[in-house]
Short mmCIF file of C-alpha atoms and ligand atoms in Angstrom, two decimals:
data_model
loop_
_atom_site.label_atom_id
_atom_site.label_comp_id
_atom_site.label_asym_id
_atom_site.label_seq_id
_atom_site.Cartn_x
_atom_site.Cartn_y
_atom_site.Cartn_z
CA UNK A 1 -37.68 92.01 -83.87
CA UNK A 2 -36.73 91.63 -80.20
CA UNK A 3 -37.76 94.72 -78.28
CA UNK A 4 -36.00 95.12 -74.93
CA UNK A 5 -34.26 97.70 -72.72
CA UNK A 6 -30.61 96.84 -73.24
CA UNK A 7 -28.55 94.67 -75.57
CA UNK A 8 -25.33 93.39 -74.03
CA UNK A 9 -22.69 92.52 -76.60
CA UNK A 10 -20.35 89.91 -75.13
CA UNK A 11 -21.00 87.16 -72.59
CA UNK A 12 -17.63 87.46 -70.84
CA UNK A 13 -17.48 88.13 -67.08
CA UNK A 14 -18.23 91.85 -67.40
CA UNK A 15 -21.18 91.37 -69.78
CA UNK A 16 -22.62 88.77 -67.38
CA UNK A 17 -22.31 90.99 -64.33
CA UNK A 18 -23.83 93.93 -66.19
CA UNK A 19 -26.91 91.74 -66.79
CA UNK A 20 -27.16 91.41 -63.00
CA UNK A 21 -26.76 95.12 -62.43
CA UNK A 22 -29.40 95.89 -65.08
CA UNK A 23 -31.72 93.30 -63.58
CA UNK A 24 -31.63 94.61 -60.03
CA UNK A 25 -32.61 98.10 -61.20
CA UNK A 26 -35.50 96.61 -63.17
CA UNK A 27 -34.10 96.68 -66.72
CA UNK A 28 -34.39 93.75 -69.12
CA UNK A 29 -31.50 92.69 -71.31
CA UNK A 30 -30.53 90.16 -73.97
CA UNK A 31 -26.97 88.99 -74.63
CA UNK A 32 -25.27 88.18 -77.94
CA UNK A 33 -21.92 86.41 -78.17
CA UNK A 34 -19.93 85.24 -81.10
CA UNK A 35 -18.73 82.16 -79.22
CA UNK A 36 -20.80 79.02 -78.78
CA UNK A 37 -20.52 79.23 -75.00
CA UNK A 38 -20.87 81.75 -72.19
CA UNK A 39 -17.80 83.08 -70.34
CA UNK A 40 -15.55 85.02 -72.76
CA UNK A 41 -11.81 84.73 -72.13
CA UNK A 42 -12.37 82.88 -68.81
CA UNK A 43 -13.95 79.94 -70.62
CA UNK A 44 -12.20 80.13 -73.94
CA UNK A 45 -8.64 80.80 -72.78
CA UNK A 46 -8.25 79.59 -69.19
CA UNK A 47 -11.19 77.52 -67.88
CA UNK A 48 -8.98 75.42 -65.55
CA UNK A 49 -6.59 78.14 -64.38
CA UNK A 50 -7.10 79.60 -60.91
CA UNK A 51 -7.85 83.32 -60.55
CA UNK A 52 -6.72 84.85 -57.25
CA UNK A 53 -7.98 88.44 -57.44
CA UNK A 54 -11.77 88.30 -57.52
CA UNK A 55 -12.89 90.22 -54.41
CA UNK A 56 -13.91 87.90 -51.56
CA UNK A 57 -13.17 84.76 -53.60
CA UNK A 58 -9.61 83.73 -52.66
CA UNK A 59 -9.35 81.27 -55.55
CA UNK A 60 -11.60 80.11 -58.40
CA UNK A 61 -11.04 78.87 -61.93
CA UNK A 62 -12.27 80.66 -65.05
CA UNK A 63 -14.99 78.04 -65.34
CA UNK A 64 -16.09 78.36 -61.70
CA UNK A 65 -16.28 82.14 -61.97
CA UNK A 66 -18.43 81.82 -65.10
CA UNK A 67 -20.74 79.28 -63.44
CA UNK A 68 -21.23 81.58 -60.44
CA UNK A 69 -21.94 84.59 -62.64
CA UNK A 70 -24.53 82.57 -64.56
CA UNK A 71 -26.07 81.40 -61.27
CA UNK A 72 -26.25 84.99 -60.02
CA UNK A 73 -28.27 86.17 -63.04
CA UNK A 74 -30.66 83.18 -63.12
CA UNK A 75 -33.55 85.18 -61.61
CA UNK A 76 -33.58 87.44 -64.68
CA UNK A 77 -34.10 84.56 -67.15
CA UNK A 78 -31.90 86.33 -69.68
CA UNK A 79 -31.84 85.12 -73.29
CA UNK A 80 -28.41 84.36 -74.70
CA UNK A 81 -27.88 84.42 -78.45
CA UNK A 82 -24.69 82.40 -78.89
CA UNK A 83 -22.62 81.69 -82.02
CA UNK A 84 -23.98 84.97 -83.33
CA UNK A 85 -22.18 88.23 -83.90
CA UNK A 86 -23.51 91.76 -83.73
CA UNK A 87 -22.83 93.18 -87.17
CA UNK A 88 -24.82 96.38 -87.52
CA UNK A 89 -25.86 99.08 -85.07
CA UNK A 90 -27.87 102.09 -86.16
CA UNK A 91 -29.97 104.80 -84.55
CA UNK A 92 -33.68 105.19 -85.28
CA UNK A 93 -35.21 108.09 -83.36
CA UNK A 94 -34.57 107.36 -79.67
CA UNK A 95 -33.84 103.65 -80.19
CA UNK A 96 -30.91 101.60 -81.41
CA UNK A 97 -31.54 98.97 -84.07
CA UNK A 98 -29.12 96.07 -83.99
CA UNK A 99 -28.62 93.25 -86.50
CA UNK A 100 -26.64 90.06 -86.02
CA UNK A 101 -24.87 87.81 -88.49
CA UNK A 102 -27.69 85.26 -88.16
CA UNK A 103 -30.23 87.93 -89.09
CA UNK A 104 -31.67 88.56 -85.61
CA UNK A 105 -32.88 92.10 -84.99
CA UNK A 106 -33.10 93.98 -81.71
CA UNK A 107 -34.69 97.30 -80.84
CA UNK A 108 -33.22 98.68 -77.63
CA UNK A 109 -32.84 101.95 -75.78
CA UNK A 110 -29.19 101.27 -74.91
CA UNK A 111 -26.33 98.97 -75.76
CA UNK A 112 -23.56 97.80 -73.46
CA UNK A 113 -20.51 96.69 -75.41
CA UNK A 114 -18.62 94.15 -73.29
CA UNK A 115 -16.73 92.83 -76.28
CA UNK A 116 -13.36 92.18 -74.60
CA UNK A 117 -10.62 92.01 -77.16
CA UNK A 118 -13.20 91.68 -79.93
CA UNK A 119 -14.82 88.60 -81.29
CA UNK A 120 -12.84 85.40 -81.16
CA UNK A 121 -12.66 83.79 -84.55
CA UNK A 122 -11.12 80.47 -85.55
CA UNK A 123 -7.84 80.56 -87.44
CA UNK A 124 -8.71 79.01 -90.80
CA UNK A 125 -7.05 76.94 -93.54
CA UNK A 126 -5.27 79.13 -96.06
CA UNK A 127 -6.50 77.39 -99.22
CA UNK A 128 -8.74 78.97 -101.85
CA UNK A 129 -11.00 75.96 -102.36
CA UNK A 130 -11.83 75.89 -98.63
CA UNK A 131 -14.69 78.38 -98.88
CA UNK A 132 -17.07 76.18 -100.86
CA UNK A 133 -16.93 73.41 -98.23
CA UNK A 134 -16.84 75.55 -95.08
CA UNK A 135 -19.83 75.03 -92.78
CA UNK A 136 -20.80 71.88 -94.75
CA UNK A 137 -17.85 69.50 -94.59
CA UNK A 138 -15.13 71.69 -93.15
CA UNK A 139 -15.58 72.92 -89.58
CA UNK A 140 -13.53 74.75 -86.94
CA UNK A 141 -15.67 73.63 -84.02
CA UNK A 142 -18.03 70.73 -83.40
CA UNK A 143 -21.68 71.62 -82.88
CA UNK A 144 -23.28 68.25 -83.61
CA UNK A 145 -20.95 65.29 -83.30
CA UNK A 146 -23.59 62.88 -84.64
CA UNK A 147 -22.96 63.95 -88.24
CA UNK A 148 -19.50 62.35 -88.03
CA UNK A 149 -20.78 58.89 -87.08
CA UNK A 150 -19.36 56.11 -89.30
CA UNK A 151 -17.52 58.65 -91.50
CA UNK A 152 -13.88 59.38 -92.20
CA UNK A 153 -12.62 62.56 -90.60
CA UNK A 154 -9.34 64.35 -91.08
CA UNK A 155 -8.55 66.39 -87.98
CA UNK A 156 -5.85 69.06 -88.31
CA UNK A 157 -4.06 70.62 -85.34
CA UNK A 158 -1.76 69.75 -82.47
CA UNK A 159 -3.42 71.27 -79.40
CA UNK A 160 -6.02 70.09 -76.92
CA UNK A 161 -9.06 70.59 -79.17
CA UNK A 162 -7.57 68.48 -81.98
CA UNK A 163 -6.52 65.72 -79.56
CA UNK A 164 -9.78 65.71 -77.58
CA UNK A 165 -11.96 65.49 -80.68
CA UNK A 166 -9.72 62.82 -82.24
CA UNK A 167 -10.19 60.73 -79.08
CA UNK A 168 -13.93 61.36 -78.81
CA UNK A 169 -14.81 60.81 -82.47
CA UNK A 170 -12.60 57.72 -82.80
CA UNK A 171 -15.24 55.70 -80.94
CA UNK A 172 -17.34 55.41 -84.08
CA UNK A 173 -15.46 57.08 -86.95
CA UNK A 174 -12.23 56.61 -88.88
CA UNK A 175 -9.85 59.37 -87.78
CA UNK A 176 -6.74 60.86 -89.33
CA UNK A 177 -4.96 63.22 -86.94
CA UNK A 178 -2.73 65.47 -89.01
CA UNK A 179 -0.26 67.96 -87.52
CA UNK A 180 2.35 70.15 -89.15
CA UNK A 181 4.87 69.54 -86.34
CA UNK A 182 6.35 66.35 -84.94
CA UNK A 183 5.21 67.02 -81.37
CA UNK A 184 1.70 67.70 -80.05
CA UNK A 185 1.08 70.67 -77.75
CA UNK A 186 -1.90 69.30 -75.81
CA UNK A 187 -2.12 67.78 -72.33
CA UNK A 188 0.23 64.82 -71.90
CA UNK A 189 -2.65 62.50 -70.89
CA UNK A 190 -4.39 63.26 -74.22
CA UNK A 191 -1.19 62.79 -76.21
CA UNK A 192 -0.70 59.39 -74.52
CA UNK A 193 -4.33 58.41 -75.21
CA UNK A 194 -4.05 59.35 -78.89
CA UNK A 195 -0.87 57.26 -79.21
CA UNK A 196 -2.58 54.30 -77.54
CA UNK A 197 -5.58 54.61 -79.92
CA UNK A 198 -3.15 54.81 -82.82
CA UNK A 199 -1.60 51.47 -81.73
CA UNK A 200 -5.12 50.00 -81.65
CA UNK A 201 -5.65 51.24 -85.23
CA UNK A 202 -8.42 53.66 -84.24
CA UNK A 203 -6.54 56.85 -85.07
CA UNK A 204 -3.94 57.30 -87.81
CA UNK A 205 -1.40 59.94 -86.79
CA UNK A 206 0.33 61.87 -89.58
CA UNK A 207 2.88 64.44 -88.43
CA UNK A 208 4.85 67.07 -90.36
CA UNK A 209 1.99 67.21 -92.87
CA UNK A 210 -0.16 70.16 -93.96
CA UNK A 211 -3.28 70.38 -96.11
CA UNK A 212 -2.22 70.92 -99.72
CA UNK A 213 -5.44 70.57 -101.76
CA UNK A 214 -9.00 69.24 -101.70
CA UNK A 215 -10.66 67.13 -104.38
CA UNK A 216 -14.41 67.06 -104.95
CA UNK A 217 -17.10 69.21 -106.53
CA UNK A 218 -20.17 69.54 -104.35
CA UNK A 219 -18.78 67.16 -101.71
CA UNK A 220 -15.25 66.46 -100.51
CA UNK A 221 -13.88 63.25 -102.03
CA UNK A 222 -10.32 63.31 -100.84
CA UNK A 223 -7.54 65.58 -99.65
CA UNK A 224 -3.87 65.79 -100.47
CA UNK A 225 -1.53 66.49 -97.61
CA UNK A 226 2.07 67.53 -98.05
CA UNK A 227 4.98 66.34 -95.89
CA UNK A 228 7.82 68.71 -94.94
CA UNK A 229 10.01 66.65 -97.30
CA UNK A 230 7.69 67.48 -100.24
CA UNK A 231 5.94 64.11 -100.50
CA UNK A 232 2.20 64.24 -101.18
CA UNK A 233 -0.23 61.76 -99.61
CA UNK A 234 -3.84 61.32 -100.73
CA UNK A 235 -6.54 60.55 -98.14
CA UNK A 236 -10.17 59.75 -98.83
CA UNK A 237 -12.19 61.73 -96.34
CA UNK A 238 -15.76 62.89 -95.68
CA UNK A 239 -15.11 65.71 -93.24
CA UNK A 240 -12.26 68.05 -92.29
CA UNK A 241 -11.90 69.60 -88.85
CA UNK A 242 -9.34 72.37 -88.27
CA UNK A 243 -8.26 73.32 -84.74
CA UNK A 244 -5.60 76.01 -85.07
CA UNK A 245 -6.65 78.24 -82.16
CA UNK A 246 -8.48 81.52 -82.17
CA UNK A 247 -7.66 84.97 -83.42
CA UNK A 248 -9.17 88.03 -81.86
CA UNK A 249 -10.63 90.62 -84.16
CA UNK A 250 -12.33 93.85 -83.17
CA UNK A 251 -14.65 92.94 -86.02
CA UNK A 252 -17.71 94.99 -86.94
CA UNK A 253 -17.43 97.25 -83.85
CA UNK A 254 -15.19 99.54 -85.94
CA UNK A 255 -18.17 100.43 -88.16
CA UNK A 256 -20.56 101.69 -85.49
CA UNK A 257 -19.52 105.36 -85.44
CA UNK A 258 -17.65 105.02 -82.16
CA UNK A 259 -14.45 106.87 -81.36
CA UNK A 260 -11.61 104.38 -81.21
CA UNK A 261 -8.22 104.56 -79.57
CA UNK A 262 -6.20 101.83 -81.28
CA UNK A 263 -8.38 98.78 -80.56
CA UNK A 264 -10.25 100.29 -77.60
CA UNK A 265 -13.34 102.42 -77.11
CA UNK A 266 -12.83 105.62 -75.10
CA UNK A 267 -15.49 106.16 -72.40
CA UNK A 268 -16.18 108.61 -69.60
CA UNK A 269 -15.74 107.25 -66.08
CA UNK A 270 -19.04 108.59 -64.78
CA UNK A 271 -21.16 105.98 -66.53
CA UNK A 272 -18.88 104.42 -69.20
CA UNK A 273 -20.82 105.95 -72.08
CA UNK A 274 -19.05 106.26 -75.42
CA UNK A 275 -19.24 109.21 -77.84
CA UNK A 276 -22.62 107.77 -78.99
CA UNK A 277 -25.46 108.54 -76.57
CA UNK A 278 -26.94 105.29 -75.25
CA UNK A 279 -23.94 103.12 -76.18
CA UNK A 280 -21.76 102.13 -73.25
CA UNK A 281 -18.50 100.15 -73.25
CA UNK A 282 -17.12 98.14 -70.31
CA UNK A 283 -14.43 95.56 -69.58
CA UNK A 284 -11.30 95.00 -71.65
CA UNK A 285 -12.66 96.88 -74.65
CA UNK A 286 -12.99 100.28 -72.96
CA UNK A 287 -10.24 102.74 -72.27
CA UNK A 288 -9.92 105.70 -69.91
CA UNK A 289 -7.08 107.15 -67.85
CA UNK A 290 -5.98 104.56 -65.31
CA UNK A 291 -7.87 101.62 -66.88
CA UNK A 292 -6.88 98.22 -65.47
CA UNK A 293 -7.73 95.22 -67.66
CA UNK A 294 -9.02 93.20 -64.73
CA UNK A 295 -12.31 91.45 -64.11
CA UNK A 296 -12.93 93.44 -60.93
CA UNK A 297 -12.67 96.74 -62.86
CA UNK A 298 -15.16 95.38 -65.42
CA UNK A 299 -17.66 94.63 -62.64
CA UNK A 300 -17.53 98.23 -61.40
CA UNK A 301 -17.84 99.54 -64.97
CA UNK A 302 -20.88 97.31 -65.54
CA UNK A 303 -22.58 98.61 -62.38
CA UNK A 304 -22.23 102.23 -63.48
CA UNK A 305 -23.09 101.56 -67.15
CA UNK A 306 -26.31 99.79 -66.06
CA UNK A 307 -27.34 102.91 -64.13
CA UNK A 308 -26.41 104.96 -67.22
CA UNK A 309 -28.83 102.84 -69.28
CA UNK A 310 -31.71 103.60 -66.90
CA UNK A 311 -32.36 107.15 -68.10
CA UNK A 312 -32.76 105.93 -71.72
CA UNK A 313 -35.08 103.04 -70.81
CA UNK A 314 -37.19 104.93 -68.25
CA UNK A 315 -36.83 108.63 -69.20
CA UNK A 316 -39.71 109.67 -66.93
CA UNK A 317 -38.52 107.86 -63.83
CA UNK A 318 -35.85 108.72 -61.34
CA UNK A 319 -33.51 105.92 -60.31
CA UNK A 320 -33.30 105.53 -56.56
CA UNK A 321 -30.15 104.24 -54.97
CA UNK A 322 -30.89 101.02 -53.08
CA UNK A 323 -28.95 98.34 -51.23
CA UNK A 324 -29.62 94.69 -52.10
CA UNK A 325 -29.58 93.92 -48.36
CA UNK A 326 -32.53 96.15 -47.56
CA UNK A 327 -34.45 96.93 -50.79
CA UNK A 328 -37.72 95.04 -51.13
CA UNK A 329 -37.83 96.00 -54.84
CA UNK A 330 -34.43 94.53 -55.56
CA UNK A 331 -35.14 91.41 -53.52
CA UNK A 332 -38.38 90.80 -55.34
CA UNK A 333 -36.58 91.16 -58.70
CA UNK A 334 -34.11 88.57 -57.42
CA UNK A 335 -37.02 86.30 -56.50
CA UNK A 336 -36.02 86.28 -52.82
CA UNK A 337 -38.79 85.04 -50.62
CA UNK A 338 -39.41 86.68 -47.22
CA UNK A 339 -37.96 84.61 -44.39
C1 LIG B 1 -4.56 83.59 -69.50
C2 LIG B 1 -5.30 84.76 -68.87
C3 LIG B 1 -5.34 84.88 -67.49
C4 LIG B 1 -6.05 85.94 -66.90
N1 LIG B 1 -6.07 86.06 -65.54
C5 LIG B 1 -6.75 87.06 -64.92
C6 LIG B 1 -6.78 87.20 -63.51
O1 LIG B 1 -6.14 86.43 -62.79
N2 LIG B 1 -7.54 88.22 -62.99
C7 LIG B 1 -8.23 89.11 -63.76
O2 LIG B 1 -8.92 90.00 -63.23
N3 LIG B 1 -8.19 89.01 -65.12
C8 LIG B 1 -7.47 88.02 -65.72
N4 LIG B 1 -7.42 87.95 -67.09
C9 LIG B 1 -8.09 88.98 -67.88
C10 LIG B 1 -9.60 88.74 -67.91
O3 LIG B 1 -9.89 87.45 -68.43
C11 LIG B 1 -10.24 89.82 -68.79
O4 LIG B 1 -9.99 91.07 -68.19
C12 LIG B 1 -11.76 89.59 -68.86
O5 LIG B 1 -12.05 88.35 -69.50
C13 LIG B 1 -12.42 90.72 -69.66
O6 LIG B 1 -13.77 90.45 -69.65
P1 LIG B 1 -14.74 91.06 -70.77
O7 LIG B 1 -16.10 90.59 -70.35
O8 LIG B 1 -14.47 92.50 -70.88
O9 LIG B 1 -14.28 90.42 -72.14
P2 LIG B 1 -14.06 88.92 -72.67
O10 LIG B 1 -13.87 87.96 -71.54
O11 LIG B 1 -12.97 89.03 -73.68
O12 LIG B 1 -15.43 88.59 -73.40
C14 LIG B 1 -15.83 89.33 -74.51
C15 LIG B 1 -16.83 88.53 -75.33
O13 LIG B 1 -17.40 89.39 -76.33
C16 LIG B 1 -17.63 88.65 -77.51
N5 LIG B 1 -17.75 89.60 -78.67
C17 LIG B 1 -16.88 90.55 -79.08
N6 LIG B 1 -17.36 91.22 -80.15
C18 LIG B 1 -18.58 90.69 -80.42
C19 LIG B 1 -19.60 90.95 -81.41
N7 LIG B 1 -19.48 91.90 -82.35
N8 LIG B 1 -20.73 90.18 -81.38
C20 LIG B 1 -20.89 89.20 -80.45
N9 LIG B 1 -19.96 88.92 -79.49
C21 LIG B 1 -18.83 89.65 -79.48
C22 LIG B 1 -16.43 87.71 -77.58
O14 LIG B 1 -16.72 86.55 -78.36
C23 LIG B 1 -16.20 87.37 -76.09
O15 LIG B 1 -16.84 86.16 -75.70
C24 LIG B 1 -6.72 86.90 -67.70
C25 LIG B 1 -6.69 86.77 -69.10
C26 LIG B 1 -6.00 85.71 -69.69
C27 LIG B 1 -5.98 85.59 -71.19
#
């Protein structure tokens, strides 16, 4: 059981900045995110695209913004629990007990939900027999590429992830790149590279095919793929990788006793608390009159929610307003040495 002041759900830009705002007022936090990396939409949806409306930063990419936010919270040595999803939230006396899909448990005085548009989940194959192989020989992301060494891998998809992994894994594995359309959607340089590797016999490209069935009991033996013209082709394969993009689901948040307005959580604008005392919601997931789904709004919401968390974590203390420029307390929390 991890006992801390605040659990932040979501490692997108607003969750990250709320960690900073909690840290400078002396509160400890842990962060859980469903994705395998930090950064939310900025990293998952537009890492290379420039953002032009972050105050005082004329231009930065989604990845640069994320890197800077991570740098800014370094002094707080925050633990991130990635590839894990908050499933259950329940009240026990004055504390909130939280459970994740990997079985981690947290005991906290407040929760900040910075869940964006909900948890991103991979779009999956629509075959019944998929389930028994999922997580063993069928994957929607690559966590450890070493398991694919000297194996045969069937990669499905036509976007950047499918192309990039086909290129990367072709160095020491046999690769089939299978796409339901004739054209690939990924970056032209990757499409060209895949075609070149296909000429060298390192990747076999099969277009206008979809997965039709899987053969094998405890392990995958082979797959049958079906062409648009109805023809079936059998391929012996060890692993299947599917890269069909992500879907966004509000997920378990709907079960936590929170008021919901369509897919958003209504909050007050004084401290962004929800209808549940001690649970706050910030960023894209919250809703209030005049809400703008922008990163800069999420930063402001995180600052006020952090102060809202203080009274639950330190009920006997009064929070003093302090500037980072002049407060010795804040500067020592940030590890700033006297000049
Ligand atoms: C293409 C594009 C361009 C954009 N350009 C701009 C721009 O120029 N300027 C701007 O201000 N904004 C822009 N935005 C919007 C901006 O990215 C969002 O406003 C911002 O990402 C919201 O941040 P967030 O932290 O609230 O949520 P997100 O970034 O969505 O992060 C939420 C995180 O919570 C996680 N999560 C959700 N539920 C759970 C759960 N139960 N357990 C664990 N984890 C969970 C998700 O996996 C996700 O990582 C753009 C968005 C897109 C898609």
